[in-house]
Structures are given as structure tokens and as C-alpha cells.
Amino acid sequence: MSAPFRFPRFFVTAPSPCPYLPGKTERKVFTELRGPHAGELAEALGRIGFRRSQSVAYRPSCVDCQACISVRVVADQFRPNATQRKVLRKNDDLIVNACEPWTTEEQFSLLRKYLASRHPGGGMNDMDELDFSDMVEQTPVESYIVEYREPNEDGSAGRLIGACLTDRQSDGLSMIYSFFDANHAERKGLGNYIILDHIVRAAKAGLPYVYLGYWVKGAARMQYKVRYKPLEKLTPKGWVEFDLADADVARVAESGNRLASLSKI
């Protein structure tokens, strides 16, 4: 028997400071996605916890930490709660288009504003237009940049207020990176809406899952991912239902850290 593609060669990065947990270091294992079967390889690796960045598939491989856990929403079983239904209703007038992965100045301008608002000083703040183009356009798989625009008075597509780089797989949608107008006074929860919209669209298309990347235990800015239920996590035994007790423990720990900090003021 012959395999459809050669077994990939994997490499490991040098340790570097963890962007999610202070005092921790991170290390990644990665491989290149190339050749006629790059899409099949990316999808196979995605099911075992890898993420895609341009033409590279990677996953954490930290020696003393297993806080990063791959999670995915079961799209056809998802039922929005009251808050999520409100977000869907408030934004149901947006014009959504899945565009070919070609970047625009408007997208880049929105990304810069998003990073300045939500991730000042973060690792992506040094990105220039060429870096952004590479992030979106260097893809060996079926990818789209999904745009969210406000309607003009005549109903045509107007100002861009959200976007998401998304990969389509045979078993779902993989949200690679989303950004939006974080300071929009009349549209709070745009980030939540983009996720909700992907879940709705996956279910309508008969795709069972929406991959949300990694939930990081102990990282406050990753806790939003547990709002989307049912949620599955990847374990050594495969994908299993996410135990919300883990998230509760993380929230309690984070609350304790905030209280400890306040007591020192």
C-alpha cells in the first residue's frame, strides 16, 4: 500500500516566553504544509490539535506545562443562550461575505486598530502590510477571509467592522484569526458575534464542528471559549466533552489573583 503523502518531518522551536502564562516558557512542534496533499495533511493534523499559520502547522510542545487544550464547538448541537441570542439579533443586519484570501488596506487598517485596542504591546503589533498579506495569502488550504460590514442606507455593503481568517475543512470551520472594531459604541460583543456566526454557518452547511484553537487553563483572556456549548476538548483518548469544572477552577484562580493584586494597592 502506498500512502497519499509522505510522513512529514517535524521540528521543535527553541523555548521562548509564554504569551499567555507569566513565568512560563513555550515550545512548539511544527511541520511545513506543502505539495498537492497539503490540505489533507493540514486537516489530519488539525484533528490532533495542530493549528495553521501560513504554510506551517504547529502545536504546543512544552516540557513542564499542558495548559493549552484544543477545543471545538459541536455546531449542530449548539443552542445559543439568552445573551448570545441578543448578540445575534443586534447584529443580524450585518452583511457577511466569505472573500478569497486577498488582503486589502481596509482590512489592515481594522487589524491595526484592533491590536492597539485589545493587544497593545503584543507580539503582532509590529506587523506591517507585508506581514499581514503573508498571514492571509500564504495558504495551501481552502481559506477565506470572512468580512462583516454594516449596511449603507440603500442596503449595500458599507464599512468593514469585522473579519476572520477561516479555513474550511471536511468536518468544520477552523477560525484562524479574527479581528473587529473593538470600540464600536453600538455593537458590543462583535467578537462573540463572529464566533456565533461561524457556528450558525457551519451547522447550515452540515459541518459538525467549529475549531476555536486553544483554551489555556489559567489564562483569563481565553476563558470566553467556554461560553459556546457543547464544547469538546482534545485529550490523549481523543475528543471528549469539555469538563466545565476545569473552567470554573481557572476562573476562581484568576479571581484570587486579582484580589491578591488589589490588596497590595
PDB file of C-alpha atoms in Angstrom, residues 50-234:
ATOM      1  CA  PHE A  50      -2.395  21.377  15.335  1.00  0.00           C
ATOM      2  CA  ARG A  51      -3.125  24.905  14.161  1.00  0.00           C
ATOM      3  CA  ARG A  52      -2.203  26.516  10.869  1.00  0.00           C
ATOM      4  CA  SER A  53      -0.109  29.649  10.366  1.00  0.00           C
ATOM      5  CA  GLN A  54       0.550  30.372   6.690  1.00  0.00           C
ATOM      6  CA  SER A  55       2.131  27.186   5.320  1.00  0.00           C
ATOM      7  CA  VAL A  56       3.072  25.780   8.720  1.00  0.00           C
ATOM      8  CA  ALA A  57       1.126  23.511  11.079  1.00  0.00           C
ATOM      9  CA  TYR A  58       2.117  23.734  14.750  1.00  0.00           C
ATOM     10  CA  ARG A  59       1.072  22.756  18.231  1.00  0.00           C
ATOM     11  CA  PRO A  60       2.458  23.419  21.731  1.00  0.00           C
ATOM     12  CA  SER A  61       5.096  21.002  22.952  1.00  0.00           C
ATOM     13  CA  CYS A  62       6.052  22.399  26.342  1.00  0.00           C
ATOM     14  CA  VAL A  63       8.111  20.241  28.677  1.00  0.00           C
ATOM     15  CA  ASP A  64       6.554  21.228  32.001  1.00  0.00           C
ATOM     16  CA  CYS A  65       3.096  22.511  31.022  1.00  0.00           C
ATOM     17  CA  GLN A  66      -0.025  21.146  29.338  1.00  0.00           C
ATOM     18  CA  ALA A  67      -2.251  24.195  29.836  1.00  0.00           C
ATOM     19  CA  CYS A  68      -3.043  24.629  26.105  1.00  0.00           C
ATOM     20  CA  ILE A  69      -6.001  22.443  25.187  1.00  0.00           C
ATOM     21  CA  SER A  70      -7.555  22.234  21.720  1.00  0.00           C
ATOM     22  CA  VAL A  71     -11.287  22.929  21.747  1.00  0.00           C
ATOM     23  CA  ARG A  72     -14.099  22.798  19.190  1.00  0.00           C
ATOM     24  CA  VAL A  73     -17.813  23.618  19.259  1.00  0.00           C
ATOM     25  CA  VAL A  74     -20.307  20.932  18.208  1.00  0.00           C
ATOM     26  CA  ALA A  75     -22.112  23.155  15.717  1.00  0.00           C
ATOM     27  CA  ASP A  76     -25.275  21.169  15.041  1.00  0.00           C
ATOM     28  CA  GLN A  77     -25.972  20.745  18.764  1.00  0.00           C
ATOM     29  CA  PHE A  78     -25.261  24.360  19.703  1.00  0.00           C
ATOM     30  CA  ARG A  79     -28.159  26.287  21.236  1.00  0.00           C
ATOM     31  CA  PRO A  80     -27.461  29.964  21.996  1.00  0.00           C
ATOM     32  CA  ASN A  81     -28.259  31.215  25.480  1.00  0.00           C
ATOM     33  CA  ALA A  82     -30.209  34.411  26.129  1.00  0.00           C
ATOM     34  CA  THR A  83     -27.144  36.656  25.918  1.00  0.00           C
ATOM     35  CA  GLN A  84     -25.961  35.017  22.703  1.00  0.00           C
ATOM     36  CA  ARG A  85     -29.418  35.322  21.129  1.00  0.00           C
ATOM     37  CA  LYS A  86     -29.341  39.039  21.933  1.00  0.00           C
ATOM     38  CA  VAL A  87     -25.941  39.393  20.240  1.00  0.00           C
ATOM     39  CA  LEU A  88     -27.237  37.561  17.164  1.00  0.00           C
ATOM     40  CA  ARG A  89     -30.328  39.770  16.929  1.00  0.00           C
ATOM     41  CA  LYS A  90     -28.376  43.001  17.412  1.00  0.00           C
ATOM     42  CA  ASN A  91     -26.021  42.172  14.558  1.00  0.00           C
ATOM     43  CA  ASP A  92     -28.300  40.310  12.151  1.00  0.00           C
ATOM     44  CA  ASP A  93     -28.283  43.300   9.793  1.00  0.00           C
ATOM     45  CA  LEU A  94     -24.568  42.904   9.061  1.00  0.00           C
ATOM     46  CA  ILE A  95     -23.612  41.919   5.521  1.00  0.00           C
ATOM     47  CA  VAL A  96     -21.324  38.884   5.642  1.00  0.00           C
ATOM     48  CA  ASN A  97     -19.186  37.701   2.728  1.00  0.00           C
ATOM     49  CA  ALA A  98     -16.636  34.904   2.533  1.00  0.00           C
ATOM     50  CA  CYS A  99     -13.947  36.520   0.355  1.00  0.00           C
ATOM     51  CA  GLU A 100     -10.974  34.968  -1.370  1.00  0.00           C
ATOM     52  CA  PRO A 101      -7.818  35.241   0.786  1.00  0.00           C
ATOM     53  CA  TRP A 102      -6.550  38.523  -0.633  1.00  0.00           C
ATOM     54  CA  THR A 103      -5.833  41.390   1.717  1.00  0.00           C
ATOM     55  CA  THR A 104      -6.979  44.992   1.465  1.00  0.00           C
ATOM     56  CA  GLU A 105      -5.889  48.257   3.045  1.00  0.00           C
ATOM     57  CA  GLU A 106      -9.254  48.426   4.795  1.00  0.00           C
ATOM     58  CA  GLN A 107      -8.675  45.051   6.453  1.00  0.00           C
ATOM     59  CA  PHE A 108      -5.181  46.018   7.547  1.00  0.00           C
ATOM     60  CA  SER A 109      -6.399  49.330   8.990  1.00  0.00           C
ATOM     61  CA  LEU A 110      -9.058  47.478  11.001  1.00  0.00           C
ATOM     62  CA  LEU A 111      -6.472  44.979  12.245  1.00  0.00           C
ATOM     63  CA  ARG A 112      -4.150  47.772  13.425  1.00  0.00           C
ATOM     64  CA  LYS A 113      -6.962  49.437  15.374  1.00  0.00           C
ATOM     65  CA  TYR A 114      -7.979  46.102  16.895  1.00  0.00           C
ATOM     66  CA  LEU A 115      -4.445  45.279  18.036  1.00  0.00           C
ATOM     67  CA  ALA A 116      -3.955  48.744  19.525  1.00  0.00           C
ATOM     68  CA  SER A 117      -7.193  48.400  21.476  1.00  0.00           C
ATOM     69  CA  ARG A 118      -7.136  44.758  22.572  1.00  0.00           C
ATOM     70  CA  HIS A 119      -3.482  43.689  22.481  1.00  0.00           C
ATOM     71  CA  PRO A 120      -1.248  46.740  22.992  1.00  0.00           C
ATOM     72  CA  GLY A 121       2.369  45.691  23.196  1.00  0.00           C
ATOM     73  CA  GLY A 122       1.535  42.200  21.921  1.00  0.00           C
ATOM     74  CA  GLY A 123       3.623  40.161  19.528  1.00  0.00           C
ATOM     75  CA  MET A 124       1.563  41.118  16.466  1.00  0.00           C
ATOM     76  CA  ASN A 125       1.862  44.880  16.933  1.00  0.00           C
ATOM     77  CA  ASP A 126       4.965  45.029  14.763  1.00  0.00           C
ATOM     78  CA  MET A 127       3.127  43.568  11.769  1.00  0.00           C
ATOM     79  CA  ASP A 128       3.305  45.621   8.590  1.00  0.00           C
ATOM     80  CA  GLU A 129       1.166  45.261   5.475  1.00  0.00           C
ATOM     81  CA  LEU A 130       3.503  42.640   4.024  1.00  0.00           C
ATOM     82  CA  ASP A 131       3.293  40.545   7.200  1.00  0.00           C
ATOM     83  CA  PHE A 132      -0.489  40.777   7.101  1.00  0.00           C
ATOM     84  CA  SER A 133      -0.542  39.754   3.451  1.00  0.00           C
ATOM     85  CA  ASP A 134       1.629  36.743   4.264  1.00  0.00           C
ATOM     86  CA  MET A 135      -0.673  35.742   7.126  1.00  0.00           C
ATOM     87  CA  VAL A 136      -3.749  35.729   4.888  1.00  0.00           C
ATOM     88  CA  GLU A 137      -2.498  34.936   1.409  1.00  0.00           C
ATOM     89  CA  GLN A 138       0.148  32.281   2.080  1.00  0.00           C
ATOM     90  CA  THR A 139      -2.268  29.397   2.462  1.00  0.00           C
ATOM     91  CA  PRO A 140      -2.004  25.906   0.964  1.00  0.00           C
ATOM     92  CA  VAL A 141      -5.563  25.035   2.067  1.00  0.00           C
ATOM     93  CA  GLU A 142      -9.109  26.228   1.345  1.00  0.00           C
ATOM     94  CA  SER A 143      -9.216  29.545   3.177  1.00  0.00           C
ATOM     95  CA  TYR A 144     -11.394  32.624   3.226  1.00  0.00           C
ATOM     96  CA  ILE A 145     -11.337  35.984   4.896  1.00  0.00           C
ATOM     97  CA  VAL A 146     -14.887  36.446   6.129  1.00  0.00           C
ATOM     98  CA  GLU A 147     -15.876  40.128   6.154  1.00  0.00           C
ATOM     99  CA  TYR A 148     -18.575  41.709   8.326  1.00  0.00           C
ATOM    100  CA  ARG A 149     -19.872  45.025   7.022  1.00  0.00           C
ATOM    101  CA  GLU A 150     -22.501  47.461   8.192  1.00  0.00           C
ATOM    102  CA  PRO A 151     -25.211  48.209   5.622  1.00  0.00           C
ATOM    103  CA  ASN A 152     -25.463  51.592   3.937  1.00  0.00           C
ATOM    104  CA  GLU A 153     -28.807  53.385   3.853  1.00  0.00           C
ATOM    105  CA  ASP A 154     -29.534  51.809   0.459  1.00  0.00           C
ATOM    106  CA  GLY A 155     -28.785  48.325   1.811  1.00  0.00           C
ATOM    107  CA  SER A 156     -25.430  47.926   0.091  1.00  0.00           C
ATOM    108  CA  ALA A 157     -22.328  46.763   1.937  1.00  0.00           C
ATOM    109  CA  GLY A 158     -20.695  49.597   3.854  1.00  0.00           C
ATOM    110  CA  ARG A 159     -17.968  49.976   6.459  1.00  0.00           C
ATOM    111  CA  LEU A 160     -15.904  46.940   7.429  1.00  0.00           C
ATOM    112  CA  ILE A 161     -16.215  46.310  11.172  1.00  0.00           C
ATOM    113  CA  GLY A 162     -15.069  42.706  11.497  1.00  0.00           C
ATOM    114  CA  ALA A 163     -13.120  39.980   9.710  1.00  0.00           C
ATOM    115  CA  CYS A 164     -11.960  36.436  10.298  1.00  0.00           C
ATOM    116  CA  LEU A 165      -9.375  34.334   8.510  1.00  0.00           C
ATOM    117  CA  THR A 166     -11.104  30.953   8.286  1.00  0.00           C
ATOM    118  CA  ASP A 167     -10.129  27.530   6.930  1.00  0.00           C
ATOM    119  CA  ARG A 168     -12.832  25.204   5.631  1.00  0.00           C
ATOM    120  CA  GLN A 169     -12.301  21.535   6.411  1.00  0.00           C
ATOM    121  CA  SER A 170     -14.425  18.494   5.590  1.00  0.00           C
ATOM    122  CA  ASP A 171     -15.505  18.320   9.240  1.00  0.00           C
ATOM    123  CA  GLY A 172     -15.895  22.004  10.041  1.00  0.00           C
ATOM    124  CA  LEU A 173     -14.600  25.551  10.063  1.00  0.00           C
ATOM    125  CA  SER A 174     -11.306  26.445  11.702  1.00  0.00           C
ATOM    126  CA  MET A 175     -11.148  30.041  12.921  1.00  0.00           C
ATOM    127  CA  ILE A 176      -7.522  31.038  12.409  1.00  0.00           C
ATOM    128  CA  TYR A 177      -7.690  34.697  13.488  1.00  0.00           C
ATOM    129  CA  SER A 178     -10.475  37.232  13.921  1.00  0.00           C
ATOM    130  CA  PHE A 179     -10.360  40.998  14.457  1.00  0.00           C
ATOM    131  CA  PHE A 180     -13.006  43.691  14.712  1.00  0.00           C
ATOM    132  CA  ASP A 181     -13.911  47.230  15.756  1.00  0.00           C
ATOM    133  CA  ALA A 182     -13.472  46.748  19.493  1.00  0.00           C
ATOM    134  CA  ASN A 183     -14.583  50.334  20.235  1.00  0.00           C
ATOM    135  CA  HIS A 184     -17.844  50.309  18.301  1.00  0.00           C
ATOM    136  CA  ALA A 185     -20.262  52.011  20.709  1.00  0.00           C
ATOM    137  CA  GLU A 186     -23.396  50.460  19.236  1.00  0.00           C
ATOM    138  CA  ARG A 187     -22.156  46.930  18.628  1.00  0.00           C
ATOM    139  CA  LYS A 188     -20.769  45.439  21.792  1.00  0.00           C
ATOM    140  CA  GLY A 189     -19.794  41.793  21.546  1.00  0.00           C
ATOM    141  CA  LEU A 190     -18.635  41.794  17.917  1.00  0.00           C
ATOM    142  CA  GLY A 191     -16.033  39.140  18.693  1.00  0.00           C
ATOM    143  CA  ASN A 192     -18.747  36.923  20.153  1.00  0.00           C
ATOM    144  CA  TYR A 193     -20.935  37.545  17.123  1.00  0.00           C
ATOM    145  CA  ILE A 194     -18.205  36.425  14.710  1.00  0.00           C
ATOM    146  CA  ILE A 195     -17.902  33.115  16.571  1.00  0.00           C
ATOM    147  CA  LEU A 196     -21.686  32.686  16.743  1.00  0.00           C
ATOM    148  CA  ASP A 197     -21.991  33.410  13.038  1.00  0.00           C
ATOM    149  CA  HIS A 198     -19.381  30.752  12.237  1.00  0.00           C
ATOM    150  CA  ILE A 199     -21.258  28.208  14.366  1.00  0.00           C
ATOM    151  CA  VAL A 200     -24.561  29.000  12.629  1.00  0.00           C
ATOM    152  CA  ARG A 201     -22.991  28.827   9.170  1.00  0.00           C
ATOM    153  CA  ALA A 202     -21.188  25.555   9.918  1.00  0.00           C
ATOM    154  CA  ALA A 203     -24.436  23.958  11.090  1.00  0.00           C
ATOM    155  CA  LYS A 204     -26.319  25.163   7.992  1.00  0.00           C
ATOM    156  CA  ALA A 205     -23.575  23.756   5.769  1.00  0.00           C
ATOM    157  CA  GLY A 206     -23.725  20.376   7.508  1.00  0.00           C
ATOM    158  CA  LEU A 207     -20.265  20.808   9.022  1.00  0.00           C
ATOM    159  CA  PRO A 208     -20.169  19.315  12.524  1.00  0.00           C
ATOM    160  CA  TYR A 209     -17.509  21.468  14.215  1.00  0.00           C
ATOM    161  CA  VAL A 210     -16.076  24.946  14.625  1.00  0.00           C
ATOM    162  CA  TYR A 211     -12.455  24.797  15.792  1.00  0.00           C
ATOM    163  CA  LEU A 212     -11.587  27.618  18.207  1.00  0.00           C
ATOM    164  CA  GLY A 213      -7.904  26.878  18.705  1.00  0.00           C
ATOM    165  CA  TYR A 214      -6.542  26.535  22.229  1.00  0.00           C
ATOM    166  CA  TRP A 215      -8.222  27.108  25.556  1.00  0.00           C
ATOM    167  CA  VAL A 216      -5.440  27.911  28.020  1.00  0.00           C
ATOM    168  CA  LYS A 217      -6.082  26.904  31.600  1.00  0.00           C
ATOM    169  CA  GLY A 218      -5.250  29.825  33.886  1.00  0.00           C
ATOM    170  CA  ALA A 219      -5.274  32.462  31.118  1.00  0.00           C
ATOM    171  CA  ALA A 220      -8.139  34.902  31.684  1.00  0.00           C
ATOM    172  CA  ARG A 221      -8.307  36.071  28.068  1.00  0.00           C
ATOM    173  CA  MET A 222      -9.005  32.528  26.861  1.00  0.00           C
ATOM    174  CA  GLN A 223     -11.986  31.868  29.131  1.00  0.00           C
ATOM    175  CA  TYR A 224     -14.526  33.230  26.624  1.00  0.00           C
ATOM    176  CA  LYS A 225     -14.256  29.991  24.650  1.00  0.00           C
ATOM    177  CA  VAL A 226     -16.153  28.001  27.271  1.00  0.00           C
ATOM    178  CA  ARG A 227     -19.308  30.063  26.599  1.00  0.00           C
ATOM    179  CA  TYR A 228     -20.041  28.053  23.471  1.00  0.00           C
ATOM    180  CA  LYS A 229     -21.640  24.719  24.348  1.00  0.00           C
ATOM    181  CA  PRO A 230     -21.468  21.858  23.714  1.00  0.00           C
ATOM    182  CA  LEU A 231     -17.697  22.175  23.638  1.00  0.00           C
ATOM    183  CA  GLU A 232     -15.242  19.338  23.109  1.00  0.00           C
ATOM    184  CA  LYS A 233     -11.587  19.184  24.101  1.00  0.00           C
ATOM    185  CA  LEU A 234      -8.765  17.044  22.781  1.00  0.00           C
TER     186      LEU A 234
END
